[in-house]
Short mmCIF file of C-alpha atoms in Angstrom, two decimals:
data_model
loop_
_atom_site.label_atom_id
_atom_site.label_comp_id
_atom_site.label_asym_id
_atom_site.label_seq_id
_atom_site.Cartn_x
_atom_site.Cartn_y
_atom_site.Cartn_z
CA UNK A 12 136.63 26.15 70.05
CA UNK A 13 136.13 25.72 73.80
CA UNK A 14 137.95 28.91 74.87
CA UNK A 15 136.34 31.00 72.14
CA UNK A 16 132.89 29.60 72.89
CA UNK A 17 133.35 30.30 76.62
CA UNK A 18 134.20 33.89 75.74
CA UNK A 19 131.16 34.28 73.48
CA UNK A 20 128.89 32.90 76.19
CA UNK A 21 129.98 35.62 78.65
CA UNK A 22 131.93 38.23 76.64
CA UNK A 23 131.56 41.15 79.07
CA UNK A 24 132.76 39.47 82.26
CA UNK A 25 136.19 40.31 83.68
CA UNK A 26 137.01 36.59 83.79
CA UNK A 27 136.49 36.38 80.01
CA UNK A 28 139.28 38.85 79.20
CA UNK A 29 142.15 37.28 77.29
CA UNK A 30 145.40 37.25 79.37
CA UNK A 31 147.28 39.15 76.64
CA UNK A 32 144.70 41.93 76.79
CA UNK A 33 144.60 41.96 80.60
CA UNK A 34 148.39 42.47 80.67
CA UNK A 35 148.34 45.42 78.24
CA UNK A 36 148.24 49.17 78.85
CA UNK A 37 144.77 49.09 77.25
CA UNK A 38 143.21 47.26 80.19
CA UNK A 39 141.23 49.90 82.06
CA UNK A 40 141.94 49.15 85.70
CA UNK A 41 140.70 49.89 88.27
CA UNK A 42 137.44 50.16 86.46
CA UNK A 43 135.96 53.69 86.81
CA UNK A 44 132.47 54.42 88.03
CA UNK A 45 130.75 57.62 89.13
CA UNK A 46 132.97 59.95 91.16
CA UNK A 47 133.30 63.64 91.94
CA UNK A 48 136.62 65.43 92.26
CA UNK A 49 136.43 65.36 96.06
CA UNK A 50 135.75 61.61 96.10
CA UNK A 51 138.73 61.14 93.79
CA UNK A 52 140.95 63.20 96.06
CA UNK A 53 139.71 61.55 99.28
CA UNK A 54 140.46 58.13 97.84
CA UNK A 55 143.94 59.33 96.86
CA UNK A 56 144.61 60.27 100.50
CA UNK A 57 143.48 56.81 101.65
CA UNK A 58 145.69 55.05 99.11
CA UNK A 59 148.75 57.20 99.76
CA UNK A 60 148.84 57.36 103.55
CA UNK A 61 146.36 54.86 104.99
CA UNK A 62 147.06 51.94 102.64
CA UNK A 63 149.13 49.97 105.17
CA UNK A 64 146.25 49.97 107.67
CA UNK A 65 143.94 47.04 107.19
CA UNK A 66 141.08 48.95 108.84
CA UNK A 67 141.02 51.89 106.39
CA UNK A 68 139.37 51.20 103.06
CA UNK A 69 136.93 52.63 100.53
CA UNK A 70 134.15 51.27 102.76
CA UNK A 71 134.36 54.43 104.85
CA UNK A 72 131.09 53.76 106.67
CA UNK A 73 132.85 51.19 108.89
CA UNK A 74 134.75 54.01 110.59
CA UNK A 75 132.25 56.74 109.75
CA UNK A 76 129.40 55.29 111.83
CA UNK A 77 131.53 55.15 114.95
CA UNK A 78 132.88 58.66 114.37
CA UNK A 79 129.34 60.07 114.00
CA UNK A 80 128.18 58.32 117.17
CA UNK A 81 131.04 59.79 119.18
CA UNK A 82 130.33 63.19 117.62
CA UNK A 83 126.64 63.04 118.57
CA UNK A 84 127.49 62.01 122.13
CA UNK A 85 130.06 64.79 122.37
CA UNK A 86 132.69 62.40 123.67
CA UNK A 87 135.97 61.43 122.06
CA UNK A 88 137.07 57.76 121.98
CA UNK A 89 138.66 56.72 125.29
CA UNK A 90 137.66 60.14 126.67
CA UNK A 91 140.67 61.79 125.07
CA UNK A 92 141.06 65.56 125.33
CA UNK A 93 141.39 68.10 122.54
CA UNK A 94 144.96 69.23 121.96
CA UNK A 95 143.88 72.52 120.39
CA UNK A 96 141.06 73.59 122.70
CA UNK A 97 138.01 72.52 120.66
CA UNK A 98 135.03 71.54 122.77
CA UNK A 99 132.75 68.82 121.39
CA UNK A 100 129.91 71.22 120.45
CA UNK A 101 132.20 73.50 118.49
CA UNK A 102 133.81 70.53 116.76
CA UNK A 103 130.38 69.22 115.75
CA UNK A 104 129.65 72.54 114.05
CA UNK A 105 133.04 72.54 112.32
CA UNK A 106 132.53 69.04 110.91
CA UNK A 107 128.91 69.52 109.86
CA UNK A 108 129.16 73.10 108.63
CA UNK A 109 132.60 74.67 108.27
CA UNK A 110 134.31 71.80 106.43
CA UNK A 111 131.26 69.97 105.11
CA UNK A 112 131.03 69.78 101.34
CA UNK A 113 127.70 71.19 100.08
CA UNK A 114 125.02 68.81 98.86
CA UNK A 115 124.62 68.53 95.12
CA UNK A 116 121.36 69.06 93.29
CA UNK A 117 119.48 65.74 93.30
CA UNK A 118 121.95 64.10 95.69
CA UNK A 119 120.63 61.25 97.81
CA UNK A 120 119.75 62.31 101.35
CA UNK A 121 121.31 59.05 102.55
CA UNK A 122 124.76 60.51 101.92
CA UNK A 123 124.28 62.86 104.85
CA UNK A 124 127.03 65.31 105.68
CA UNK A 125 130.19 64.75 103.66
CA UNK A 126 133.51 66.09 104.93
CA UNK A 127 135.67 68.04 102.50
CA UNK A 128 139.06 66.27 102.06
CA UNK A 129 141.16 69.14 103.39
CA UNK A 130 143.37 67.04 105.67
CA UNK A 131 144.19 63.31 105.86
CA UNK A 132 141.82 62.36 108.70
CA UNK A 133 138.87 64.06 106.99
CA UNK A 134 138.91 61.19 104.47
CA UNK A 135 138.56 58.39 107.03
CA UNK A 136 134.83 58.76 107.57
CA UNK A 137 133.17 59.84 104.31
CA UNK A 138 133.69 60.46 100.59
CA UNK A 139 133.46 56.99 99.06
CA UNK A 140 132.08 56.31 95.59
CA UNK A 141 129.22 54.21 96.99
CA UNK A 142 127.24 54.14 100.22
CA UNK A 143 127.13 50.34 100.46
CA UNK A 144 128.59 47.23 98.87
CA UNK A 145 132.02 47.34 97.25
CA UNK A 146 132.94 50.86 96.08
CA UNK A 147 135.51 51.19 93.32
CA UNK A 148 138.90 52.66 94.24
CA UNK A 149 139.48 56.02 92.47
CA UNK A 150 142.84 56.54 94.21
CA UNK A 151 144.22 53.46 92.46
CA UNK A 152 143.26 55.02 89.12
CA UNK A 153 145.57 57.94 89.96
CA UNK A 154 148.26 55.41 90.90
CA UNK A 155 147.77 53.65 87.55
CA UNK A 156 148.23 56.97 85.75
CA UNK A 157 151.48 57.56 87.63
CA UNK A 158 152.60 54.02 86.73
CA UNK A 159 151.90 54.60 83.03
CA UNK A 160 153.28 58.15 83.09
CA UNK A 161 156.61 57.11 84.62
CA UNK A 162 156.93 53.56 83.28
CA UNK A 163 159.32 52.81 86.14
CA UNK A 164 158.52 51.40 89.60
CA UNK A 165 161.25 53.36 91.38
CA UNK A 166 160.16 56.70 89.91
CA UNK A 167 156.50 55.95 90.63
CA UNK A 168 157.25 55.09 94.26
CA UNK A 169 159.30 58.28 94.62
CA UNK A 170 156.36 60.40 93.41
CA UNK A 171 153.95 58.41 95.60
CA UNK A 172 156.05 59.12 98.68
CA UNK A 173 156.39 62.77 97.74
CA UNK A 174 152.61 62.89 97.51
CA UNK A 175 152.46 61.53 101.06
CA UNK A 176 154.84 64.24 102.30
CA UNK A 177 152.80 67.00 100.66
CA UNK A 178 149.40 65.63 101.73
CA UNK A 179 150.62 65.33 105.33
CA UNK A 180 149.88 68.31 107.58
CA UNK A 181 152.82 69.90 109.36
CA UNK A 182 153.11 73.05 111.44
CA UNK A 183 155.91 74.33 109.19
CA UNK A 184 154.32 73.82 105.74
CA UNK A 185 150.59 74.28 106.40
CA UNK A 186 148.41 77.15 107.55
CA UNK A 187 147.10 77.28 111.11
CA UNK A 188 143.57 76.21 110.15
CA UNK A 189 144.77 73.00 108.51
CA UNK A 190 147.04 72.22 111.47
CA UNK A 191 144.18 72.75 113.93
CA UNK A 192 141.83 70.54 111.91
CA UNK A 193 144.26 67.63 111.61
CA UNK A 194 145.31 67.86 115.26
CA UNK A 195 141.68 67.79 116.41
CA UNK A 196 140.72 64.96 114.02
CA UNK A 197 143.52 62.81 115.45
CA UNK A 198 141.99 62.99 118.93
CA UNK A 199 138.83 61.40 117.51
CA UNK A 200 140.63 58.36 116.12
CA UNK A 201 139.90 55.02 117.77
CA UNK A 202 142.82 53.11 119.23
CA UNK A 203 142.83 50.69 116.27
CA UNK A 204 143.77 53.44 113.80
CA UNK A 205 145.84 55.58 116.16
CA UNK A 206 148.95 55.46 113.96
CA UNK A 207 147.30 54.71 110.62
CA UNK A 208 148.76 57.63 108.60
CA UNK A 209 152.19 56.40 107.47
CA UNK A 210 154.58 56.90 104.58
CA UNK A 211 153.80 54.15 102.02
CA UNK A 212 156.19 51.22 102.05
CA UNK A 213 155.36 50.25 98.48
CA UNK A 214 153.57 51.43 95.35
CA UNK A 215 150.04 50.08 94.77
CA UNK A 216 151.18 48.22 91.62
CA UNK A 217 154.02 45.71 91.65
CA UNK A 218 157.16 46.19 89.55
CA UNK A 219 156.23 43.36 87.16
CA UNK A 220 153.14 45.27 86.01
CA UNK A 221 155.23 48.16 84.66
CA UNK A 222 156.03 48.01 80.96
CA UNK A 223 158.35 51.00 80.49
CA UNK A 224 157.48 54.56 79.44
CA UNK A 225 155.01 54.76 76.58
CA UNK A 226 156.75 56.35 73.54
CA UNK A 227 153.67 58.46 72.81
CA UNK A 228 152.19 61.66 74.19
CA UNK A 229 149.38 60.53 76.47
CA UNK A 230 147.49 62.18 79.35
CA UNK A 231 149.31 60.09 81.96
CA UNK A 232 152.65 61.56 80.83
CA UNK A 233 151.30 65.10 81.04
CA UNK A 234 149.66 64.38 84.40
CA UNK A 235 152.94 63.20 85.97
CA UNK A 236 154.69 66.37 84.74
CA UNK A 237 151.95 68.63 86.07
CA UNK A 238 151.61 66.74 89.35
CA UNK A 239 155.19 67.60 90.27
CA UNK A 240 154.52 71.26 89.45
CA UNK A 241 151.42 71.30 91.67
CA UNK A 242 153.21 69.55 94.53
CA UNK A 243 155.80 72.35 94.54
CA UNK A 244 153.05 74.93 95.06
CA UNK A 245 152.44 73.74 98.61
CA UNK A 246 153.78 76.27 101.06
CA UNK A 247 152.92 79.16 98.75
CA UNK A 248 149.13 78.75 99.00
CA UNK A 249 146.64 78.13 101.76
CA UNK A 250 145.78 74.47 102.37
CA UNK A 251 142.35 74.85 100.76
CA UNK A 252 143.79 76.61 97.69
CA UNK A 253 146.47 73.98 97.20
CA UNK A 254 144.12 71.05 97.75
CA UNK A 255 141.70 72.57 95.21
CA UNK A 256 144.57 72.77 92.68
CA UNK A 257 145.47 69.12 93.27
CA UNK A 258 141.83 68.05 93.01
CA UNK A 259 141.39 69.95 89.74
CA UNK A 260 144.50 68.32 88.27
CA UNK A 261 143.26 64.85 89.27
CA UNK A 262 139.92 65.58 87.61
CA UNK A 263 141.34 66.58 84.23
CA UNK A 264 144.06 63.93 84.39
CA UNK A 265 141.72 61.02 85.15
CA UNK A 266 139.00 62.04 82.69
CA UNK A 267 141.57 62.58 79.90
CA UNK A 268 143.31 59.27 80.70
CA UNK A 269 140.06 57.28 80.53
CA UNK A 270 139.02 59.10 77.34
CA UNK A 271 142.38 58.39 75.72
CA UNK A 272 142.23 54.70 76.65
CA UNK A 273 138.71 54.38 75.24
CA UNK A 274 139.81 55.79 71.88
CA UNK A 275 142.99 53.69 72.00
CA UNK A 276 140.76 50.59 72.14
CA UNK A 277 139.10 51.66 68.92
CA UNK A 278 142.28 52.35 66.95
CA UNK A 279 144.03 49.20 68.23
CA UNK A 280 140.99 47.16 67.19
CA UNK A 281 141.35 48.56 63.68
CA UNK A 282 145.09 47.83 63.60
CA UNK A 283 144.54 44.19 64.62
CA UNK A 284 141.69 43.74 62.13
CA UNK A 285 143.90 45.04 59.33
CA UNK A 286 146.77 42.74 60.28
CA UNK A 287 144.70 39.56 60.78
CA UNK A 288 142.17 39.88 57.99
CA UNK A 289 143.90 42.11 55.39
CA UNK A 290 147.56 41.24 56.01
CA UNK A 291 148.39 44.93 56.50
CA UNK A 292 150.96 45.89 59.12
CA UNK A 293 151.75 49.31 60.58
CA UNK A 294 155.14 50.79 61.36
CA UNK A 295 156.31 52.27 64.64
CA UNK A 296 155.62 55.85 63.53
CA UNK A 297 152.07 54.94 62.46
CA UNK A 298 151.27 53.16 65.74
CA UNK A 299 152.66 55.99 67.85
CA UNK A 300 150.92 58.64 65.77
CA UNK A 301 147.42 57.20 66.11
CA UNK A 302 147.89 56.72 69.86
CA UNK A 303 149.06 60.30 70.42
CA UNK A 304 146.67 62.25 72.66
CA UNK A 305 147.55 65.50 70.86
CA UNK A 306 145.23 64.36 68.08
CA UNK A 307 142.61 66.02 70.35
CA UNK A 308 139.34 64.44 71.49
CA UNK A 309 137.62 67.61 72.66
CA UNK A 310 137.25 71.28 71.77
CA UNK A 311 136.52 74.04 74.26
CA UNK A 312 132.89 75.06 73.87
CA UNK A 313 131.92 71.65 72.46
CA UNK A 314 128.77 69.90 73.69
CA UNK A 315 129.82 66.90 75.80
CA UNK A 316 126.88 64.49 76.00
CA UNK A 317 127.22 62.83 72.58
CA UNK A 318 131.05 62.71 72.51
CA UNK A 319 131.10 61.05 75.94
CA UNK A 320 128.62 58.42 74.76
CA UNK A 321 130.72 57.88 71.63
CA UNK A 322 133.84 57.48 73.79
CA UNK A 323 132.13 54.84 75.95
CA UNK A 324 130.95 53.03 72.82
CA UNK A 325 134.50 53.02 71.42
CA UNK A 326 135.66 51.44 74.65
CA UNK A 327 133.12 48.64 74.87
CA UNK A 328 133.19 47.70 71.18
CA UNK A 329 136.99 47.95 71.05
CA UNK A 330 137.41 45.84 74.18
CA UNK A 331 135.03 43.20 72.85
CA UNK A 332 136.65 43.10 69.40
CA UNK A 333 140.22 42.92 70.74
CA UNK A 334 139.40 40.03 73.06
CA UNK A 335 137.43 38.27 70.34
CA UNK A 336 140.37 38.45 67.92
CA UNK A 337 142.80 37.20 70.58
CA UNK A 338 140.55 34.25 71.44
CA UNK A 339 140.13 33.45 67.73
CA UNK A 340 143.90 33.51 67.22
CA UNK A 341 144.49 31.20 70.18
CA UNK A 342 141.80 28.79 68.97
CA UNK A 343 143.58 28.55 65.60
CA UNK A 344 146.87 27.62 67.27
CA UNK A 345 148.68 30.93 66.78
CA UNK A 346 151.76 31.43 68.98
CA UNK A 347 150.25 33.89 71.48
CA UNK A 348 153.64 34.65 73.04
CA UNK A 349 154.24 36.72 69.89
CA UNK A 350 150.97 38.62 70.14
CA UNK A 351 151.58 41.07 72.93
CA UNK A 352 149.88 44.42 73.50
CA UNK A 353 151.68 45.69 76.61
CA UNK A 354 152.96 48.83 74.87
CA UNK A 355 153.10 50.41 71.37
CA UNK A 356 156.43 48.74 70.53
CA UNK A 357 154.99 45.30 71.26
CA UNK A 358 151.85 46.16 69.29
CA UNK A 359 153.98 47.03 66.26
CA UNK A 360 155.91 43.72 66.47
CA UNK A 361 152.64 41.80 66.93
CA UNK A 362 151.11 43.43 63.85
CA UNK A 363 154.15 42.48 61.79
CA UNK A 364 153.90 38.87 62.98
CA UNK A 365 150.15 38.61 62.37
CA UNK A 366 150.32 40.16 58.90
CA UNK A 367 152.71 37.40 57.81
CA UNK A 368 150.83 34.42 59.23
CA UNK A 369 150.05 31.54 56.89
CA UNK A 370 146.71 31.00 58.62
CA UNK A 371 143.68 32.34 56.78
CA UNK A 372 141.05 34.10 58.84
CA UNK A 373 137.56 34.68 57.52
CA UNK A 374 136.42 38.27 58.14
CA UNK A 375 132.78 37.30 57.72
CA UNK A 376 133.15 34.66 60.44
CA UNK A 377 134.66 37.34 62.69
CA UNK A 378 131.70 39.65 61.98
CA UNK A 379 129.26 36.87 62.87
CA UNK A 380 131.02 36.33 66.19
CA UNK A 381 131.17 40.09 66.79
CA UNK A 382 127.44 40.46 66.20
CA UNK A 383 126.75 37.48 68.46
CA UNK A 384 128.83 39.15 71.16
CA UNK A 385 126.98 42.48 70.79
CA UNK A 386 123.57 40.80 70.75
CA UNK A 387 124.39 38.85 73.92
CA UNK A 388 123.41 42.00 75.82
CA UNK A 389 122.37 45.02 73.77
CA UNK A 390 122.14 47.24 76.85
CA UNK A 391 125.88 46.91 77.43
CA UNK A 392 126.64 47.71 73.79
CA UNK A 393 124.33 50.74 74.01
CA UNK A 394 126.06 52.01 77.19
CA UNK A 395 122.95 51.51 79.31
CA UNK A 396 124.36 48.81 81.57
CA UNK A 397 127.57 47.42 82.98
CA UNK A 398 131.09 48.64 82.26
CA UNK A 399 130.16 50.86 79.31
CA UNK A 400 127.55 52.70 81.39
CA UNK A 401 130.07 53.10 84.22
CA UNK A 402 132.61 54.69 81.86
CA UNK A 403 129.92 56.99 80.52
CA UNK A 404 128.91 58.09 84.03
CA UNK A 405 132.50 58.60 85.17
CA UNK A 406 133.31 60.84 82.20
CA UNK A 407 129.99 62.62 82.61
CA UNK A 408 130.57 63.54 86.25
CA UNK A 409 134.21 63.79 87.31
CA UNK A 410 135.13 66.93 85.33
CA UNK A 411 131.67 68.52 85.43
CA UNK A 412 130.96 71.58 87.58
CA UNK A 413 129.24 70.51 90.79
CA UNK A 414 125.88 72.28 91.00
CA UNK A 415 125.12 72.68 94.69
CA UNK A 416 121.63 72.85 96.16
CA UNK A 417 122.65 75.20 98.98
CA UNK A 418 122.06 78.94 98.66
CA UNK A 419 125.21 81.03 98.69
CA UNK A 420 127.46 78.13 97.68
CA UNK A 421 126.77 78.15 93.94
CA UNK A 422 130.42 78.97 93.23
CA UNK A 423 131.82 76.26 95.53
CA UNK A 424 133.37 74.37 92.60
CA UNK A 425 135.98 76.42 90.70
CA UNK A 426 138.17 73.64 89.32
CA UNK A 427 135.85 72.14 86.70
CA UNK A 428 136.34 71.48 82.98
CA UNK A 429 132.72 71.00 81.89
CA UNK A 430 130.17 73.75 82.51
CA UNK A 431 126.57 74.71 81.76
CA UNK A 432 126.01 76.85 78.69
CA UNK A 433 123.32 79.02 80.20
CA UNK A 434 121.72 79.70 83.57
CA UNK A 435 118.66 77.48 83.17
CA UNK A 436 118.17 73.93 84.40
CA UNK A 437 118.08 72.27 80.98
CA UNK A 438 121.10 74.17 79.62
CA UNK A 439 123.50 71.83 77.79
CA UNK A 440 126.90 70.86 79.21
CA UNK A 441 129.92 72.08 77.25
CA UNK A 442 133.68 71.83 77.66
CA UNK A 443 134.85 74.94 79.49
CA UNK A 444 137.45 75.75 82.15
CA UNK A 445 136.52 77.08 85.56
CA UNK A 446 138.45 79.98 87.13
CA UNK A 447 140.71 77.73 89.20
CA UNK A 448 141.34 75.24 86.39
CA UNK A 449 142.24 78.17 84.12
CA UNK A 450 144.87 79.36 86.63
CA UNK A 451 146.14 75.79 87.02
CA UNK A 452 146.56 75.18 83.28
CA UNK A 453 148.22 78.57 82.75
CA UNK A 454 150.64 77.96 85.62
CA UNK A 455 151.56 74.48 84.35
CA UNK A 456 152.11 75.89 80.86
CA UNK A 457 154.23 78.78 82.18
CA UNK A 458 156.33 76.43 84.33
CA UNK A 459 157.50 74.54 81.24
CA UNK A 460 158.76 77.47 79.18
CA UNK A 461 161.76 79.78 79.47
CA UNK A 462 160.71 83.35 78.86
CA UNK A 463 157.19 84.68 78.20
CA UNK A 464 154.33 82.18 78.15
CA UNK A 465 151.97 82.70 75.20
CA UNK A 466 148.55 81.36 74.32
CA UNK A 467 150.28 78.83 72.09
CA UNK A 468 151.96 77.39 75.16
CA UNK A 469 148.55 77.14 76.84
CA UNK A 470 147.14 75.40 73.76
CA UNK A 471 150.01 72.92 73.87
CA UNK A 472 149.36 72.36 77.59
CA UNK A 473 145.68 71.56 77.01
CA UNK A 474 146.52 69.42 73.97
CA UNK A 475 148.37 67.09 76.34
CA UNK A 476 144.95 66.25 77.79
CA UNK A 477 143.39 65.90 74.34
CA UNK A 478 141.73 69.35 74.37
CA UNK A 479 141.65 71.66 71.34
CA UNK A 480 141.73 75.28 72.55
CA UNK A 481 142.67 77.47 69.55
CA UNK A 482 139.10 78.29 68.52
CA UNK A 483 138.20 79.38 72.07
CA UNK A 484 140.96 82.00 72.19
CA UNK A 485 139.72 84.48 69.57
CA UNK A 486 138.34 87.91 70.35
CA UNK A 487 135.24 87.53 72.47
CA UNK A 488 135.58 83.74 72.69
CA UNK A 489 135.11 81.95 76.01
CA UNK A 490 138.69 81.18 77.05
CA UNK A 491 140.16 84.39 75.65
CA UNK A 492 137.54 86.42 77.50
CA UNK A 493 138.16 84.55 80.75
CA UNK A 494 141.91 85.09 80.50
CA UNK A 495 141.40 88.83 80.02
CA UNK A 496 138.74 89.10 82.74
CA UNK A 497 141.11 87.41 85.20
CA UNK A 498 143.99 89.71 84.10
CA UNK A 499 146.01 86.66 83.08
CA UNK A 500 146.39 87.70 79.43
CA UNK A 501 148.06 90.83 78.10
CA UNK A 502 148.76 91.79 74.49
CA UNK A 503 152.23 90.99 73.23
CA UNK A 504 154.17 94.28 72.81
CA UNK A 505 155.63 93.24 69.45
CA UNK A 506 152.38 91.56 68.31
CA UNK A 507 154.42 88.55 67.23
CA UNK A 508 153.40 85.95 69.81
CA UNK A 509 149.75 86.86 70.27
CA UNK A 510 148.66 87.23 73.88
CA UNK A 511 151.23 86.77 76.62
CA UNK A 512 150.03 84.94 79.74
CA UNK A 513 151.10 85.89 83.23
CA UNK A 514 150.55 83.17 85.82
CA UNK A 515 149.05 84.49 89.08
CA UNK A 516 151.25 81.87 90.76
CA UNK A 517 154.47 83.11 89.12
CA UNK A 518 155.89 84.13 92.52
CA UNK A 519 155.39 80.62 93.89
CA UNK A 520 156.98 79.20 90.74
CA UNK A 521 160.11 81.30 91.21
CA UNK A 522 160.33 80.45 94.91
CA UNK A 523 159.96 76.75 94.09
CA UNK A 524 162.98 76.88 91.85
#
């Protein structure tokens, strides 16, 4: 009982996770905390192009303090000269006004001026998840999604390097403004990071952590498909437009991935309970079906506060129950090499093995342990503390429209997926696409079909991220109205396919092919 008792003494610590759980696709790593889309994107830059530099990390204040001091003094490191003719006063205004991201309502004044992640060097000095301590690494969450979405180290590294090429600023592929910004930023680098932006030599996760492509439709699969579509848009848009598209995709991809994993914890808990305590197994089709993200977790127009809390609760209870069952099995001498959860195929084989065990497991004993685990810290179980609260806050912020506190910049954020239902402060948050995210989803849907793209194709596109859209497409409904207002939707001439969608980026799509 020693291992099981150790787990029950500290059930919510990372060190208490059972190795078989830690090695599975269910293990949520890196663990998400609060982040905005721009913080997510800035971290992605740092992971893609600055990862080989030991001096660049999520603790951006190490470099940020020195950069701000040089900026205030009006003197570049080592008295270097601008290559594009910026004087120090003008550059100060550019950094603190022209490319500064607006402050959010209620944002801590300690954050100061944050630089929008338009170009690589803009991410060296600001945009971390925390102001002190050890910030979490949002860019590695994107890497994890690519790992799961490809299932192959070589393919993941290829996409990672393509990301580097597209995020890099070149005179040929970027507009003049982006080229000027990056060129000027580079003259403000200290000698220690002079050549820090380099093509990645390896992927953030080693080859032995890959477990093959998941045979289910999940947000990571859809994200990898859409990422390649968005990468091809570069060169057909301004730098700011393209970066906004990439940021919006990362927001919906990461929030959908975390949501899917949280619900996967809940259904896998039920599968293991049925196998261990009721001797009921589940076939491959059953396992894949219940893990399919097209079962939909959200509906456009749906209030988000309660569903997000429910999602976080599914995660923490499912994680606790799965690890409890694994520790109980190991304590009873079960061959744990045959209880593997790395992917759905292994889960199916494990269920078959567990359902035929001769050991008898008492469900009431399991419930007693489960209650003991929950009571060890009720605030974690209620999503008011620890990992469950962090999941709740991540899902509550990353896809939500950023409400700025600066006059004239109310429409700064266009790539959101959660919006206010009403123009008053206490208006509830609901699932709803912003103008840019609408264009993005329509373009991704149109890029996957031959011939006219219909609303059904858009519904299928959103379903890949667990979003139900059919009810929001009727006459006068939110999404249908937005599509018409933006001149994206036209009536089908033969009235057979409903509305036909015309992507505003159709020209770029054709050129990319």
